[in-house]
GROMACS .gro file of C-alpha atoms in nm:
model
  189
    1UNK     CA    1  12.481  -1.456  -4.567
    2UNK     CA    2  12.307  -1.087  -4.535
    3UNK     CA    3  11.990  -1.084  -4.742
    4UNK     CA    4  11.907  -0.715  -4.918
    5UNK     CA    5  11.585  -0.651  -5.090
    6UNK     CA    6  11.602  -0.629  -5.503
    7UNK     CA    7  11.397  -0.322  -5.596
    8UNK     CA    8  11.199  -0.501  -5.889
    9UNK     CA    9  10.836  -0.572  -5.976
   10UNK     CA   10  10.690  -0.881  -5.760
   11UNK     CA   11  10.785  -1.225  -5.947
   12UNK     CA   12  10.574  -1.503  -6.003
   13UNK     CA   13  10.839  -1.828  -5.914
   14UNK     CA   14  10.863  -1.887  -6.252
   15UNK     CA   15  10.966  -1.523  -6.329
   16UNK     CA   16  11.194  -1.588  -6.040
   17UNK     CA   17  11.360  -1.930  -6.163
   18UNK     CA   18  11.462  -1.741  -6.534
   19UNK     CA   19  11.559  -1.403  -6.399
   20UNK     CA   20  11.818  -1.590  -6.052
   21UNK     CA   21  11.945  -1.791  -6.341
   22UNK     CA   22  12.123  -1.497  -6.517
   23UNK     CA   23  12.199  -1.308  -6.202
   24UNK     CA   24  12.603  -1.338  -6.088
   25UNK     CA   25  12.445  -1.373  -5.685
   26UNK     CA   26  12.190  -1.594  -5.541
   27UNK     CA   27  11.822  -1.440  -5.436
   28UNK     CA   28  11.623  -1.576  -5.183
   29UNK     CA   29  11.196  -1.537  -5.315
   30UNK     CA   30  10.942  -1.432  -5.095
   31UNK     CA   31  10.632  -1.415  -5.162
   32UNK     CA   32  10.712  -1.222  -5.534
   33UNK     CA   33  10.932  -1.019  -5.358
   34UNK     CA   34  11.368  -1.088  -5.443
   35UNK     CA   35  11.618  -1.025  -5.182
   36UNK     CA   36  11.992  -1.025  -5.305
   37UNK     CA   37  12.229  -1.283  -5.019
   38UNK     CA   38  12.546  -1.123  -4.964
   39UNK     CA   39  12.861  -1.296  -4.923
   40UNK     CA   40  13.022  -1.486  -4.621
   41UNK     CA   41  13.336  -1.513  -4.462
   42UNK     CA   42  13.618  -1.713  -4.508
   43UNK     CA   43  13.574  -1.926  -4.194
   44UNK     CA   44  13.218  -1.896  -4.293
   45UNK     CA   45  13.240  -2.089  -4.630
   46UNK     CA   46  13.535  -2.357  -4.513
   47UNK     CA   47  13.316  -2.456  -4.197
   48UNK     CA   48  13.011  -2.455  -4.420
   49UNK     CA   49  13.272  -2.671  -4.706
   50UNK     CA   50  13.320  -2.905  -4.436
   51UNK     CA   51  13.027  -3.009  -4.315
   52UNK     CA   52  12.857  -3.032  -4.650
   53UNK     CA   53  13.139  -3.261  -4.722
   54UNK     CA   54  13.080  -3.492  -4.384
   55UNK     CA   55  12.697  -3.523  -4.502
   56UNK     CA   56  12.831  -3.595  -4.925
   57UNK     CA   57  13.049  -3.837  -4.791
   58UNK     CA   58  12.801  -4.041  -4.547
   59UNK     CA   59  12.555  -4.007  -4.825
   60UNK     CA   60  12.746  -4.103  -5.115
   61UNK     CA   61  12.684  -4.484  -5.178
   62UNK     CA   62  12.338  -4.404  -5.088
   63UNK     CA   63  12.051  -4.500  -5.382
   64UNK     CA   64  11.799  -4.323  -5.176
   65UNK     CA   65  11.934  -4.004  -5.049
   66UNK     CA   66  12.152  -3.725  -5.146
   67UNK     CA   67  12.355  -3.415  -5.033
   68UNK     CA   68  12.342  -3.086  -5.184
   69UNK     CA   69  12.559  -2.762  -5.076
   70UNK     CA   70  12.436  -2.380  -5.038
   71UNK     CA   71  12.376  -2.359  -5.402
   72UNK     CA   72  12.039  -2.556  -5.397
   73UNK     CA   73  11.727  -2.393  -5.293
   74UNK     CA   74  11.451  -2.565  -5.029
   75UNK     CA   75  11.112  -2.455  -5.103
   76UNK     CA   76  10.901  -2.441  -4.789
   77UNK     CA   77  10.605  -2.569  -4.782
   78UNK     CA   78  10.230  -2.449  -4.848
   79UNK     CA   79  10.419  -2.138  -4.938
   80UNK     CA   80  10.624  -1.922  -5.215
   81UNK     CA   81  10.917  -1.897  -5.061
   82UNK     CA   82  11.257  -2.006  -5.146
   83UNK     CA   83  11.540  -1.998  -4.927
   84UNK     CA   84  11.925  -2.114  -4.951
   85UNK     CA   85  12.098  -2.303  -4.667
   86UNK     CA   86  12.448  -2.410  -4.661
   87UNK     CA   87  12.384  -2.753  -4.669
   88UNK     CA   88  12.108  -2.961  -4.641
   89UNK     CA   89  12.004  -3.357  -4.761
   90UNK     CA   90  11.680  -3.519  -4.893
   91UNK     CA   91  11.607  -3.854  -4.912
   92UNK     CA   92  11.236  -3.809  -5.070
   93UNK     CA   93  11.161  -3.926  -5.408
   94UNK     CA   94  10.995  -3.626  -5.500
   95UNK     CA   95  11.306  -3.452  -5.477
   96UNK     CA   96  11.476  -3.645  -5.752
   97UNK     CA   97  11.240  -3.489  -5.993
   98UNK     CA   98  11.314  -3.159  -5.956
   99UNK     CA   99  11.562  -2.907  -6.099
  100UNK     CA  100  11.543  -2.582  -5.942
  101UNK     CA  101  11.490  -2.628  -5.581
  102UNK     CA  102  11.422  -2.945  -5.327
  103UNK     CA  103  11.077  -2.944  -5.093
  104UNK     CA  104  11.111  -3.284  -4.839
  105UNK     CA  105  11.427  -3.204  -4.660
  106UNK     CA  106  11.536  -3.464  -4.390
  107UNK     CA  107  11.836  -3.223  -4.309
  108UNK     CA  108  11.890  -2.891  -4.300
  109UNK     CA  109  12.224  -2.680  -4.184
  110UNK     CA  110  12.308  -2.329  -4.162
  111UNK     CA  111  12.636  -2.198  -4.042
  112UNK     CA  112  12.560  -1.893  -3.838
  113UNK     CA  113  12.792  -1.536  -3.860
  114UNK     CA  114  12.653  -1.227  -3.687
  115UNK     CA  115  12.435  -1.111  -3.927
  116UNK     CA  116  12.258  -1.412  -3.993
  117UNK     CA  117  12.230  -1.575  -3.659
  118UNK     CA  118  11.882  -1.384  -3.563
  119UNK     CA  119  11.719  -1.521  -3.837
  120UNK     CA  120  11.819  -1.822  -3.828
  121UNK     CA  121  11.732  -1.917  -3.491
  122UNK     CA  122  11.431  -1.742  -3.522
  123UNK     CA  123  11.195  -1.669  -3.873
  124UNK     CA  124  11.401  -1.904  -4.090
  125UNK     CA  125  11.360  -2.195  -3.860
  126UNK     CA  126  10.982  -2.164  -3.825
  127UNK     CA  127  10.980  -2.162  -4.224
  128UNK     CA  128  11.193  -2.477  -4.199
  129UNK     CA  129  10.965  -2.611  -3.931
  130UNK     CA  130  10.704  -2.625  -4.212
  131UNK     CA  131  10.838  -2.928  -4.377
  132UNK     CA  132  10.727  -3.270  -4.220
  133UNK     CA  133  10.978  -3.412  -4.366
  134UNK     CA  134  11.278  -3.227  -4.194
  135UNK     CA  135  11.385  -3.443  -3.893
  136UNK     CA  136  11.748  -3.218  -3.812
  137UNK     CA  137  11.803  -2.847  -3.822
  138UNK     CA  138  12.200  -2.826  -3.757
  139UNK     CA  139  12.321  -2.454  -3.655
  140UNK     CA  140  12.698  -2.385  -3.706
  141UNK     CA  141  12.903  -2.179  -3.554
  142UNK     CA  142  13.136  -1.934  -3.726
  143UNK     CA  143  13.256  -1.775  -3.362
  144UNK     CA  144  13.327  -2.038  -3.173
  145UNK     CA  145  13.342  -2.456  -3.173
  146UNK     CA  146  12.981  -2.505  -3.117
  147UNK     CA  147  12.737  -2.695  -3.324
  148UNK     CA  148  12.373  -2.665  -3.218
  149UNK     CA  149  12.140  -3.006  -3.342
  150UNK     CA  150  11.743  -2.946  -3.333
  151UNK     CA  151  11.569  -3.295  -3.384
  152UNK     CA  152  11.260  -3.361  -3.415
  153UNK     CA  153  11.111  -3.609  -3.178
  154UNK     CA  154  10.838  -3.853  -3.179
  155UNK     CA  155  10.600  -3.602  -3.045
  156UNK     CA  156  10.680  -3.399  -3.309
  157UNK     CA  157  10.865  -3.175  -3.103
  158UNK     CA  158  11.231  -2.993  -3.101
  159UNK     CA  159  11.489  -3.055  -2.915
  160UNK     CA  160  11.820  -2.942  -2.889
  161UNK     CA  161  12.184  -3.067  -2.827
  162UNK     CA  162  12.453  -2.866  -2.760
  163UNK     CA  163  12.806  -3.006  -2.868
  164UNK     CA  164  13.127  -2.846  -2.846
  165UNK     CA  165  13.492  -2.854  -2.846
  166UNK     CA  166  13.584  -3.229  -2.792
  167UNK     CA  167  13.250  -3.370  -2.852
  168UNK     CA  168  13.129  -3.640  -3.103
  169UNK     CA  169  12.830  -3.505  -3.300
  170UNK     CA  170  12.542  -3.714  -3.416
  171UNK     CA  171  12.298  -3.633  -3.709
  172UNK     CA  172  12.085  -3.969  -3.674
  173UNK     CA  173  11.887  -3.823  -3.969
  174UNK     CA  174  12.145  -3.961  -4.187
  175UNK     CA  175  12.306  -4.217  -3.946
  176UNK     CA  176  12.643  -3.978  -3.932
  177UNK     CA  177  12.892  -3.931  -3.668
  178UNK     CA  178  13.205  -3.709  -3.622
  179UNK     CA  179  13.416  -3.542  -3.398
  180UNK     CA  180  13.351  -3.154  -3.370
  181UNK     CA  181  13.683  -3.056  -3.471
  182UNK     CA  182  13.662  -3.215  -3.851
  183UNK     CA  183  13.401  -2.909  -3.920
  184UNK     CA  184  13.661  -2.699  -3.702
  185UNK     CA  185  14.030  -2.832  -3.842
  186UNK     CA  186  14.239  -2.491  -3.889
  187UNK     CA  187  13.992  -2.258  -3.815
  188UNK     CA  188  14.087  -1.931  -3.639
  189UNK     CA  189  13.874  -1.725  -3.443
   0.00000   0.00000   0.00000
């Protein structure tokens, strides 16, 4: 999704909360400032469908931690921002009392498409990065069959694995494993 700047009067969150919740689009807050998130693709929201679906499935027995699609909002930390990704879980009980948005993701996912991609690699990562609870950051292609998996390690460092067609991916932050082409299945590029 394409974010545009709103051209209204800086918002205080709470300003922010009421005024998204009548608007027909999500808004991403910065900072008081509102910027409108356009629409995706097709392949876009199936591949983004799917993989919310892997994580809501693994997760779904679980008392502890849940899944939630690209209609929750993360709030990064020591900040006012709130951003949307496609998927993401939580497993924090401070998450469980909240409404509006979550703060201790374990998991986060974004599904890339040309107009995102920059900044999601890039600024929205290092927002991400914020979080000390966030142990995955999952990049999705929309272009190809490639799925990109930042973790954490115990250095508190990221590293990356690259998987692609025919591989088995891994998101030990919630103990799940799949083959690539579940997220894939009937996509054409």
């Amino acid at each position: 999704m394409v974010a545009a700047q709103e051209h209204l009067p800086r918002l205080t969150p709470q300003e922010y909360f009421a005024w998204e919740e009548q608007q027909e689009i999500k808004h991403e807050y910065f900072d008081g400032e509102v910027f409108a998130m356009s629409g995706g693709t097709v392949n876009h929201g199936r591949i983004g469908g799917r993989i919310f679906a892997l994580i809501d499935d693994r997760l779904s027995e679980s008392d502890r931690c849940i899944a939630l699609n690209s209609d929750v909002k993360i709030k990064i930390q020591a900040s006012e921002k709130y951003v949307y990704p496609d998927a993401s879980a939580t497993c924090d009980e401070r998450d469980r009392q909240t409404t509006q948005f979550i703060s201790h993701p374990s998991l986060i996912v974004e599904v890339l498409s040309p107009s995102t991609e920059a900044y999601d690699r890039g600024k929205k990562f290092k927002l991400y990065q914020r979080s000390p609870s966030l142990v995955e950051y999952v990049l999705v292609s929309a272009e190809e069959i490639e799925i990109e998996v930042f973790r954490k390690n115990e250095r508190d460092k990221w590293e990356v694995t690259n998987y692609v067609a025919g591989d088995t991916v891994e998101l030990e932050s919630i103990g799940l494993t799949f083959a690539i082409e579940r997220v894939y299945r009937g996509i054409e590029f």
